[in-house]
Amino acid sequence: MRSEMMGSILSDLNGTSAEIEASAVISTDGLMIEALLPASMDEDRVGAMSAAMLSLGERTAQELARGELEQVLVKGADGYILMTHANSDSVLTVVAKPNARLGLIFLDVKRAAEAIGKLL
């Protein structure tokens, strides 16, 4: 039931914008909890990279006295990857197209992360 509810949250998130290509809930250890990824994305790789980036972001924020980490944003030529905590043990990762309107995506991701955090 919890998995279905998380799947529904991810489906709603992906449906809010055509600019969102994929989303996943991943443990801070890099294990996939729930995902809506295209077949071309390897779940294990997405999980491992998200956990590594989040850990590095936390360490960087701490070392540079920027406070508690809120999100990690990676911008590439072909789009964005946004990672934010759903709770202390999980991260929500979203992959978006290069023309994405980030303000709206940030808002939608924040709402989805809060809903997921309540489930976990």
CSV table of N, CA, C and O in Angstrom, one decimal:
chain,number,residue,atom,x,y,z
A,1,MET,N,0.8,-1.2,0.0
A,1,MET,CA,0.0,0.0,0.0
A,1,MET,C,0.9,1.3,0.0
A,1,MET,O,0.6,2.2,-0.8
A,2,ARG,N,1.9,1.3,0.9
A,2,ARG,CA,2.8,2.4,0.9
A,2,ARG,C,3.5,2.6,-0.4
A,2,ARG,O,3.6,3.8,-0.9
A,3,SER,N,3.9,1.5,-1.0
A,3,SER,CA,4.6,1.6,-2.3
A,3,SER,C,3.6,2.2,-3.4
A,3,SER,O,4.0,3.0,-4.2
A,4,GLU,N,2.4,1.8,-3.4
A,4,GLU,CA,1.4,2.3,-4.3
A,4,GLU,C,1.2,3.8,-4.1
A,4,GLU,O,1.1,4.5,-5.1
A,5,MET,N,1.1,4.2,-2.8
A,5,MET,CA,1.0,5.7,-2.5
A,5,MET,C,2.2,6.5,-3.0
A,5,MET,O,2.0,7.5,-3.6
A,6,MET,N,3.4,5.9,-2.8
A,6,MET,CA,4.6,6.6,-3.3
A,6,MET,C,4.6,6.7,-4.8
A,6,MET,O,4.9,7.7,-5.4
A,7,GLY,N,4.2,5.6,-5.4
A,7,GLY,CA,4.1,5.5,-6.9
A,7,GLY,C,3.1,6.6,-7.4
A,7,GLY,O,3.4,7.2,-8.4
A,8,SER,N,2.0,6.7,-6.7
A,8,SER,CA,1.0,7.7,-7.1
A,8,SER,C,1.6,9.1,-7.0
A,8,SER,O,1.4,10.0,-7.8
A,9,ILE,N,2.3,9.4,-5.9
A,9,ILE,CA,3.0,10.7,-5.7
A,9,ILE,C,3.9,11.0,-6.8
A,9,ILE,O,3.9,12.1,-7.4
A,10,LEU,N,4.8,10.0,-7.2
A,10,LEU,CA,5.7,10.2,-8.3
A,10,LEU,C,5.0,10.4,-9.6
A,10,LEU,O,5.4,11.2,-10.4
A,11,SER,N,4.0,9.6,-9.8
A,11,SER,CA,3.2,9.8,-11.0
A,11,SER,C,2.6,11.2,-11.2
A,11,SER,O,2.6,11.8,-12.2
A,12,ASP,N,2.0,11.6,-10.0
A,12,ASP,CA,1.5,13.0,-10.0
A,12,ASP,C,2.6,14.0,-10.3
A,12,ASP,O,2.3,15.0,-11.0
A,13,LEU,N,3.7,13.9,-9.7
A,13,LEU,CA,4.8,14.8,-9.9
A,13,LEU,C,5.2,14.8,-11.3
A,13,LEU,O,5.4,15.9,-11.9
A,14,ASN,N,5.4,13.6,-11.9
A,14,ASN,CA,5.8,13.6,-13.3
A,14,ASN,C,4.8,14.2,-14.2
A,14,ASN,O,5.1,14.7,-15.3
A,15,GLY,N,3.5,14.1,-13.8
A,15,GLY,CA,2.4,14.6,-14.6
A,15,GLY,C,2.2,16.1,-14.5
A,15,GLY,O,1.5,16.7,-15.3
A,16,THR,N,2.7,16.7,-13.5
A,16,THR,CA,2.5,18.1,-13.3
A,16,THR,C,3.2,19.0,-14.3
A,16,THR,O,2.8,20.1,-14.6
A,17,SER,N,4.2,18.4,-15.0
A,17,SER,CA,5.0,19.2,-16.0
A,17,SER,C,5.6,18.2,-17.0
A,17,SER,O,6.2,17.2,-16.6
A,18,ALA,N,5.4,18.6,-18.3
A,18,ALA,CA,6.0,17.8,-19.3
A,18,ALA,C,7.5,17.9,-19.3
A,18,ALA,O,8.2,17.1,-20.0
A,19,GLU,N,8.0,18.8,-18.5
A,19,GLU,CA,9.5,19.0,-18.4
A,19,GLU,C,10.2,18.0,-17.5
A,19,GLU,O,11.4,17.9,-17.5
A,20,ILE,N,9.4,17.3,-16.7
A,20,ILE,CA,9.9,16.3,-15.8
A,20,ILE,C,10.0,15.0,-16.5
A,20,ILE,O,8.9,14.5,-17.0
A,21,GLU,N,11.2,14.4,-16.6
A,21,GLU,CA,11.3,13.2,-17.4
A,21,GLU,C,11.3,12.0,-16.5
A,21,GLU,O,11.0,10.9,-17.0
A,22,ALA,N,11.7,12.1,-15.2
A,22,ALA,CA,11.9,10.9,-14.4
A,22,ALA,C,11.9,11.4,-12.9
A,22,ALA,O,12.3,12.5,-12.6
A,23,SER,N,11.5,10.5,-12.0
A,23,SER,CA,11.6,10.8,-10.6
A,23,SER,C,11.8,9.5,-9.8
A,23,SER,O,11.4,8.4,-10.3
A,24,ALA,N,12.4,9.6,-8.7
A,24,ALA,CA,12.7,8.4,-7.9
A,24,ALA,C,12.9,8.8,-6.4
A,24,ALA,O,13.4,9.9,-6.1
A,25,VAL,N,12.5,7.8,-5.5
A,25,VAL,CA,12.8,7.9,-4.1
A,25,VAL,C,13.8,6.9,-3.8
A,25,VAL,O,13.7,5.7,-4.1
A,26,ILE,N,14.9,7.4,-3.2
A,26,ILE,CA,16.1,6.6,-2.9
A,26,ILE,C,16.5,6.7,-1.5
A,26,ILE,O,16.5,7.8,-0.9
A,27,SER,N,17.0,5.6,-0.9
A,27,SER,CA,17.5,5.7,0.5
A,27,SER,C,18.8,6.4,0.4
A,27,SER,O,19.5,6.5,-0.6
A,28,THR,N,19.2,7.0,1.6
A,28,THR,CA,20.5,7.7,1.6
A,28,THR,C,21.7,6.7,1.4
A,28,THR,O,22.8,7.2,1.2
A,29,ASP,N,21.4,5.4,1.5
A,29,ASP,CA,22.4,4.4,1.2
A,29,ASP,C,22.5,4.1,-0.3
A,29,ASP,O,23.4,3.3,-0.8
A,30,GLY,N,21.6,4.7,-1.1
A,30,GLY,CA,21.6,4.5,-2.5
A,30,GLY,C,20.7,3.4,-3.1
A,30,GLY,O,20.7,3.0,-4.2
A,31,LEU,N,19.8,2.8,-2.2
A,31,LEU,CA,18.9,1.8,-2.6
A,31,LEU,C,17.6,2.4,-3.1
A,31,LEU,O,17.1,3.3,-2.5
A,32,MET,N,17.1,1.9,-4.2
A,32,MET,CA,15.9,2.4,-4.8
A,32,MET,C,14.7,2.0,-4.0
A,32,MET,O,14.5,0.8,-3.7
A,33,ILE,N,13.9,2.9,-3.6
A,33,ILE,CA,12.6,2.7,-2.9
A,33,ILE,C,11.5,2.6,-3.8
A,33,ILE,O,10.7,1.7,-3.8
A,34,GLU,N,11.4,3.6,-4.7
A,34,GLU,CA,10.3,3.7,-5.7
A,34,GLU,C,10.8,4.6,-6.8
A,34,GLU,O,11.5,5.5,-6.6
A,35,ALA,N,10.4,4.2,-8.1
A,35,ALA,CA,10.9,5.0,-9.2
A,35,ALA,C,10.0,5.0,-10.4
A,35,ALA,O,9.3,4.0,-10.6
A,36,LEU,N,10.0,6.1,-11.1
A,36,LEU,CA,9.4,6.2,-12.4
A,36,LEU,C,10.5,6.7,-13.4
A,36,LEU,O,10.7,7.9,-13.5
A,37,LEU,N,11.2,5.8,-13.9
A,37,LEU,CA,12.4,6.1,-14.7
A,37,LEU,C,12.1,5.5,-16.1
A,37,LEU,O,11.5,4.5,-16.3
A,38,PRO,N,12.7,6.2,-17.2
A,38,PRO,CA,12.6,5.6,-18.5
A,38,PRO,C,13.5,4.4,-18.5
A,38,PRO,O,14.4,4.2,-17.7
A,39,ALA,N,13.2,3.5,-19.5
A,39,ALA,CA,14.0,2.2,-19.6
A,39,ALA,C,15.5,2.5,-19.8
A,39,ALA,O,16.3,1.6,-19.5
A,40,SER,N,15.8,3.6,-20.4
A,40,SER,CA,17.2,3.9,-20.6
A,40,SER,C,18.1,4.3,-19.4
A,40,SER,O,19.3,4.3,-19.4
A,41,MET,N,17.4,4.5,-18.2
A,41,MET,CA,18.1,4.8,-17.0
A,41,MET,C,18.2,3.6,-16.1
A,41,MET,O,17.2,2.9,-15.8
A,42,ASP,N,19.4,3.3,-15.7
A,42,ASP,CA,19.6,2.1,-14.8
A,42,ASP,C,19.3,2.6,-13.3
A,42,ASP,O,19.9,3.5,-12.8
A,43,GLU,N,18.3,1.9,-12.7
A,43,GLU,CA,17.9,2.2,-11.3
A,43,GLU,C,19.1,2.2,-10.4
A,43,GLU,O,19.2,3.1,-9.5
A,44,ASP,N,19.9,1.2,-10.5
A,44,ASP,CA,21.1,1.1,-9.5
A,44,ASP,C,22.0,2.3,-9.7
A,44,ASP,O,22.5,2.8,-8.7
A,45,ARG,N,22.3,2.6,-10.9
A,45,ARG,CA,23.2,3.8,-11.1
A,45,ARG,C,22.6,5.1,-10.6
A,45,ARG,O,23.2,5.9,-10.0
A,46,VAL,N,21.3,5.3,-10.9
A,46,VAL,CA,20.6,6.5,-10.4
A,46,VAL,C,20.6,6.5,-8.9
A,46,VAL,O,20.9,7.6,-8.3
A,47,GLY,N,20.4,5.4,-8.3
A,47,GLY,CA,20.4,5.4,-6.8
A,47,GLY,C,21.8,5.7,-6.2
A,47,GLY,O,21.9,6.5,-5.3
A,48,ALA,N,22.8,5.0,-6.7
A,48,ALA,CA,24.1,5.2,-6.2
A,48,ALA,C,24.6,6.7,-6.5
A,48,ALA,O,25.2,7.3,-5.6
A,49,MET,N,24.4,7.2,-7.6
A,49,MET,CA,24.8,8.6,-7.9
A,49,MET,C,24.1,9.6,-7.1
A,49,MET,O,24.7,10.6,-6.6
A,50,SER,N,22.8,9.4,-6.9
A,50,SER,CA,22.0,10.3,-6.1
A,50,SER,C,22.5,10.3,-4.6
A,50,SER,O,22.7,11.4,-4.0
A,51,ALA,N,22.7,9.2,-4.1
A,51,ALA,CA,23.2,9.1,-2.7
A,51,ALA,C,24.6,9.7,-2.6
A,51,ALA,O,24.9,10.5,-1.6
A,52,ALA,N,25.5,9.5,-3.6
A,52,ALA,CA,26.8,10.1,-3.5
A,52,ALA,C,26.8,11.6,-3.6
A,52,ALA,O,27.4,12.3,-2.9
A,53,MET,N,25.9,12.1,-4.5
A,53,MET,CA,25.8,13.6,-4.7
A,53,MET,C,25.2,14.3,-3.5
A,53,MET,O,25.7,15.3,-3.0
A,54,LEU,N,24.2,13.6,-2.9
A,54,LEU,CA,23.6,14.2,-1.7
A,54,LEU,C,24.6,14.2,-0.5
A,54,LEU,O,24.7,15.2,0.2
A,55,SER,N,25.3,13.1,-0.4
A,55,SER,CA,26.3,13.1,0.7
A,55,SER,C,27.4,14.2,0.5
A,55,SER,O,27.8,14.9,1.4
A,56,LEU,N,27.8,14.4,-0.7
A,56,LEU,CA,28.8,15.4,-1.0
A,56,LEU,C,28.2,16.8,-0.8
A,56,LEU,O,28.9,17.7,-0.3
A,57,GLY,N,27.0,17.0,-1.2
A,57,GLY,CA,26.3,18.3,-1.0
A,57,GLY,C,26.2,18.6,0.5
A,57,GLY,O,26.4,19.7,0.9
A,58,GLU,N,25.8,17.6,1.3
A,58,GLU,CA,25.7,17.8,2.8
A,58,GLU,C,27.1,18.2,3.4
A,58,GLU,O,27.2,19.1,4.2
A,59,ARG,N,28.1,17.5,2.9
A,59,ARG,CA,29.4,17.8,3.5
A,59,ARG,C,29.9,19.2,3.0
A,59,ARG,O,30.5,19.9,3.8
A,60,THR,N,29.6,19.5,1.8
A,60,THR,CA,30.0,20.9,1.3
A,60,THR,C,29.3,22.0,2.1
A,60,THR,O,29.9,23.0,2.5
A,61,ALA,N,28.0,21.8,2.2
A,61,ALA,CA,27.2,22.8,3.0
A,61,ALA,C,27.7,23.0,4.4
A,61,ALA,O,27.8,24.1,4.9
A,62,GLN,N,28.1,21.9,5.0
A,62,GLN,CA,28.6,21.9,6.4
A,62,GLN,C,30.0,22.6,6.4
A,62,GLN,O,30.2,23.5,7.2
A,63,GLU,N,30.9,22.2,5.6
A,63,GLU,CA,32.2,22.7,5.6
A,63,GLU,C,32.3,24.2,5.2
A,63,GLU,O,33.2,24.9,5.7
A,64,LEU,N,31.4,24.6,4.4
A,64,LEU,CA,31.4,26.0,4.0
A,64,LEU,C,30.4,26.9,4.7
A,64,LEU,O,30.0,28.0,4.4
A,65,ALA,N,29.9,26.3,5.9
A,65,ALA,CA,29.0,27.0,6.8
A,65,ALA,C,27.8,27.6,6.1
A,65,ALA,O,27.4,28.8,6.3
A,66,ARG,N,27.1,26.8,5.3
A,66,ARG,CA,25.9,27.2,4.6
A,66,ARG,C,24.6,26.7,5.2
A,66,ARG,O,23.5,26.8,4.7
A,67,GLY,N,24.7,26.0,6.4
A,67,GLY,CA,23.6,25.5,7.0
A,67,GLY,C,23.2,24.1,6.5
A,67,GLY,O,23.9,23.5,5.8
A,68,GLU,N,22.0,23.7,6.9
A,68,GLU,CA,21.5,22.4,6.5
A,68,GLU,C,21.2,22.4,5.0
A,68,GLU,O,20.6,23.3,4.5
A,69,LEU,N,21.6,21.3,4.4
A,69,LEU,CA,21.4,21.1,2.9
A,69,LEU,C,19.9,21.1,2.6
A,69,LEU,O,19.2,20.3,3.3
A,70,GLU,N,19.5,21.8,1.6
A,70,GLU,CA,18.1,21.8,1.2
A,70,GLU,C,17.9,21.0,-0.1
A,70,GLU,O,17.0,20.2,-0.2
A,71,GLN,N,18.8,21.3,-1.0
A,71,GLN,CA,18.7,20.6,-2.3
A,71,GLN,C,20.1,20.6,-3.0
A,71,GLN,O,20.9,21.4,-2.8
A,72,VAL,N,20.2,19.7,-4.0
A,72,VAL,CA,21.4,19.7,-4.9
A,72,VAL,C,20.8,19.8,-6.3
A,72,VAL,O,19.9,19.0,-6.7
A,73,LEU,N,21.4,20.7,-7.1
A,73,LEU,CA,21.0,20.9,-8.4
A,73,LEU,C,22.2,20.7,-9.3
A,73,LEU,O,23.2,21.3,-9.2
A,74,VAL,N,22.0,19.8,-10.3
A,74,VAL,CA,23.1,19.6,-11.3
A,74,VAL,C,22.5,20.0,-12.7
A,74,VAL,O,21.4,19.6,-13.0
A,75,LYS,N,23.2,20.9,-13.4
A,75,LYS,CA,22.8,21.4,-14.7
A,75,LYS,C,23.7,20.8,-15.7
A,75,LYS,O,24.9,21.1,-15.6
A,76,GLY,N,23.2,20.1,-16.7
A,76,GLY,CA,24.0,19.6,-17.8
A,76,GLY,C,23.4,20.2,-19.1
A,76,GLY,O,22.4,20.8,-19.1
A,77,ALA,N,24.1,20.0,-20.2
A,77,ALA,CA,23.7,20.4,-21.5
A,77,ALA,C,22.3,19.9,-21.9
A,77,ALA,O,21.6,20.5,-22.6
A,78,ASP,N,22.0,18.7,-21.4
A,78,ASP,CA,20.8,18.0,-21.7
A,78,ASP,C,19.7,18.1,-20.7
A,78,ASP,O,18.7,17.3,-20.7
A,79,GLY,N,19.9,18.9,-19.6
A,79,GLY,CA,18.9,19.0,-18.6
A,79,GLY,C,19.4,19.1,-17.2
A,79,GLY,O,20.6,19.4,-17.0
A,80,TYR,N,18.5,18.9,-16.2
A,80,TYR,CA,18.8,19.1,-14.8
A,80,TYR,C,18.5,17.8,-14.0
A,80,TYR,O,17.7,17.0,-14.4
A,81,ILE,N,19.2,17.7,-12.9
A,81,ILE,CA,18.9,16.7,-11.9
A,81,ILE,C,18.8,17.5,-10.6
A,81,ILE,O,19.7,18.2,-10.2
A,82,LEU,N,17.7,17.2,-9.9
A,82,LEU,CA,17.4,17.9,-8.7
A,82,LEU,C,17.2,16.8,-7.6
A,82,LEU,O,16.5,15.9,-7.8
A,83,MET,N,18.0,17.0,-6.5
A,83,MET,CA,17.8,16.1,-5.4
A,83,MET,C,17.5,16.8,-4.1
A,83,MET,O,18.1,17.9,-3.8
A,84,THR,N,16.5,16.3,-3.4
A,84,THR,CA,16.2,17.0,-2.1
A,84,THR,C,15.7,15.9,-1.1
A,84,THR,O,15.2,14.8,-1.5
A,85,HIS,N,15.9,16.1,0.2
A,85,HIS,CA,15.6,15.1,1.2
A,85,HIS,C,14.1,15.0,1.3
A,85,HIS,O,13.3,16.0,1.3
A,86,ALA,N,13.6,13.7,1.3
A,86,ALA,CA,12.2,13.5,1.6
A,86,ALA,C,12.0,13.3,3.1
A,86,ALA,O,11.1,13.8,3.7
A,87,ASN,N,13.0,12.7,3.8
A,87,ASN,CA,13.2,12.6,5.2
A,87,ASN,C,14.7,12.4,5.5
A,87,ASN,O,15.5,12.4,4.5
A,88,SER,N,15.0,12.1,6.7
A,88,SER,CA,16.4,12.0,7.0
A,88,SER,C,17.1,10.7,6.4
A,88,SER,O,18.3,10.6,6.3
A,89,ASP,N,16.3,9.8,5.9
A,89,ASP,CA,16.8,8.5,5.4
A,89,ASP,C,16.5,8.3,3.9
A,89,ASP,O,16.8,7.3,3.3
A,90,SER,N,15.9,9.4,3.2
A,90,SER,CA,15.6,9.2,1.8
A,90,SER,C,15.7,10.5,1.1
A,90,SER,O,15.6,11.6,1.6
A,91,VAL,N,15.9,10.4,-0.2
A,91,VAL,CA,16.1,11.5,-1.1
A,91,VAL,C,15.1,11.4,-2.3
A,91,VAL,O,14.9,10.3,-2.8
A,92,LEU,N,14.5,12.5,-2.7
A,92,LEU,CA,13.7,12.5,-4.0
A,92,LEU,C,14.6,13.1,-5.1
A,92,LEU,O,15.2,14.2,-4.9
A,93,THR,N,14.8,12.3,-6.1
A,93,THR,CA,15.6,12.8,-7.3
A,93,THR,C,14.7,13.0,-8.5
A,93,THR,O,13.8,12.1,-8.8
A,94,VAL,N,14.8,14.1,-9.1
A,94,VAL,CA,14.0,14.4,-10.3
A,94,VAL,C,14.9,14.8,-11.5
A,94,VAL,O,15.9,15.5,-11.3
A,95,VAL,N,14.6,14.3,-12.6
A,95,VAL,CA,15.3,14.6,-13.9
A,95,VAL,C,14.4,15.4,-14.7
A,95,VAL,O,13.3,15.0,-15.0
A,96,ALA,N,14.9,16.6,-15.2
A,96,ALA,CA,14.1,17.5,-16.0
A,96,ALA,C,14.8,17.9,-17.3
A,96,ALA,O,16.0,17.9,-17.4
A,97,LYS,N,14.0,18.3,-18.2
A,97,LYS,CA,14.5,18.7,-19.5
A,97,LYS,C,15.3,20.1,-19.4
A,97,LYS,O,15.1,20.8,-18.5
A,98,PRO,N,16.1,20.4,-20.4
A,98,PRO,CA,16.9,21.6,-20.4
A,98,PRO,C,16.1,22.9,-20.4
A,98,PRO,O,16.5,23.9,-19.9
A,99,ASN,N,14.8,22.9,-20.9
A,99,ASN,CA,14.0,24.1,-21.0
A,99,ASN,C,13.1,24.2,-19.8
A,99,ASN,O,12.1,24.9,-19.8
A,100,ALA,N,13.3,23.4,-18.7
A,100,ALA,CA,12.4,23.3,-17.5
A,100,ALA,C,12.3,24.7,-16.8
A,100,ALA,O,13.3,25.4,-16.7
A,101,ARG,N,11.1,25.0,-16.4
A,101,ARG,CA,10.9,26.2,-15.6
A,101,ARG,C,11.2,25.7,-14.1
A,101,ARG,O,10.3,25.1,-13.5
A,102,LEU,N,12.3,26.1,-13.6
A,102,LEU,CA,12.8,25.5,-12.4
A,102,LEU,C,12.0,26.0,-11.2
A,102,LEU,O,11.8,25.2,-10.2
A,103,GLY,N,11.5,27.2,-11.2
A,103,GLY,CA,10.7,27.7,-10.1
A,103,GLY,C,9.5,26.8,-9.8
A,103,GLY,O,9.2,26.4,-8.7
A,104,LEU,N,8.8,26.4,-10.8
A,104,LEU,CA,7.6,25.5,-10.7
A,104,LEU,C,8.0,24.1,-10.3
A,104,LEU,O,7.4,23.5,-9.5
A,105,ILE,N,9.1,23.7,-10.9
A,105,ILE,CA,9.6,22.3,-10.5
A,105,ILE,C,10.1,22.3,-9.1
A,105,ILE,O,9.8,21.3,-8.3
A,106,PHE,N,10.8,23.3,-8.6
A,106,PHE,CA,11.2,23.4,-7.2
A,106,PHE,C,9.9,23.2,-6.3
A,106,PHE,O,10.0,22.5,-5.3
A,107,LEU,N,8.9,24.0,-6.6
A,107,LEU,CA,7.7,24.0,-5.8
A,107,LEU,C,7.0,22.6,-5.8
A,107,LEU,O,6.7,22.0,-4.7
A,108,ASP,N,6.9,22.0,-7.0
A,108,ASP,CA,6.3,20.7,-7.1
A,108,ASP,C,7.1,19.6,-6.4
A,108,ASP,O,6.6,18.7,-5.7
A,109,VAL,N,8.4,19.7,-6.5
A,109,VAL,CA,9.3,18.7,-5.8
A,109,VAL,C,9.3,18.9,-4.3
A,109,VAL,O,9.2,17.9,-3.6
A,110,LYS,N,9.2,20.1,-3.8
A,110,LYS,CA,9.1,20.3,-2.4
A,110,LYS,C,7.8,19.7,-1.8
A,110,LYS,O,7.8,19.0,-0.8
A,111,ARG,N,6.7,19.9,-2.5
A,111,ARG,CA,5.4,19.3,-2.1
A,111,ARG,C,5.5,17.8,-2.1
A,111,ARG,O,5.0,17.1,-1.2
A,112,ALA,N,6.0,17.2,-3.2
A,112,ALA,CA,6.1,15.8,-3.3
A,112,ALA,C,7.0,15.2,-2.2
A,112,ALA,O,6.7,14.1,-1.6
A,113,ALA,N,8.2,15.8,-2.0
A,113,ALA,CA,9.1,15.4,-0.9
A,113,ALA,C,8.4,15.4,0.5
A,113,ALA,O,8.6,14.4,1.2
A,114,GLU,N,7.6,16.4,0.7
A,114,GLU,CA,6.9,16.4,2.0
A,114,GLU,C,5.9,15.3,2.1
A,114,GLU,O,5.8,14.6,3.2
A,115,ALA,N,5.2,15.0,1.1
A,115,ALA,CA,4.2,13.9,1.1
A,115,ALA,C,4.9,12.6,1.2
A,115,ALA,O,4.4,11.7,2.0
A,116,ILE,N,6.0,12.4,0.5
A,116,ILE,CA,6.8,11.1,0.6
A,116,ILE,C,7.3,11.0,2.0
A,116,ILE,O,7.3,9.9,2.6
A,117,GLY,N,7.9,12.1,2.6
A,117,GLY,CA,8.4,12.0,3.9
A,117,GLY,C,7.4,11.6,5.0
A,117,GLY,O,7.7,10.9,5.9
A,118,LYS,N,6.1,12.0,4.8
A,118,LYS,CA,5.1,11.5,5.7
A,118,LYS,C,4.8,10.1,5.6
A,118,LYS,O,4.4,9.4,6.6
A,119,LEU,N,5.0,9.5,4.4
A,119,LEU,CA,4.7,8.1,4.2
A,119,LEU,C,5.8,7.2,4.8
A,119,LEU,O,5.6,6.1,5.2
A,120,LEU,N,7.1,7.7,4.8
A,120,LEU,CA,8.2,6.8,5.2
A,120,LEU,C,8.4,6.9,6.7
A,120,LEU,O,8.2,7.6,7.4
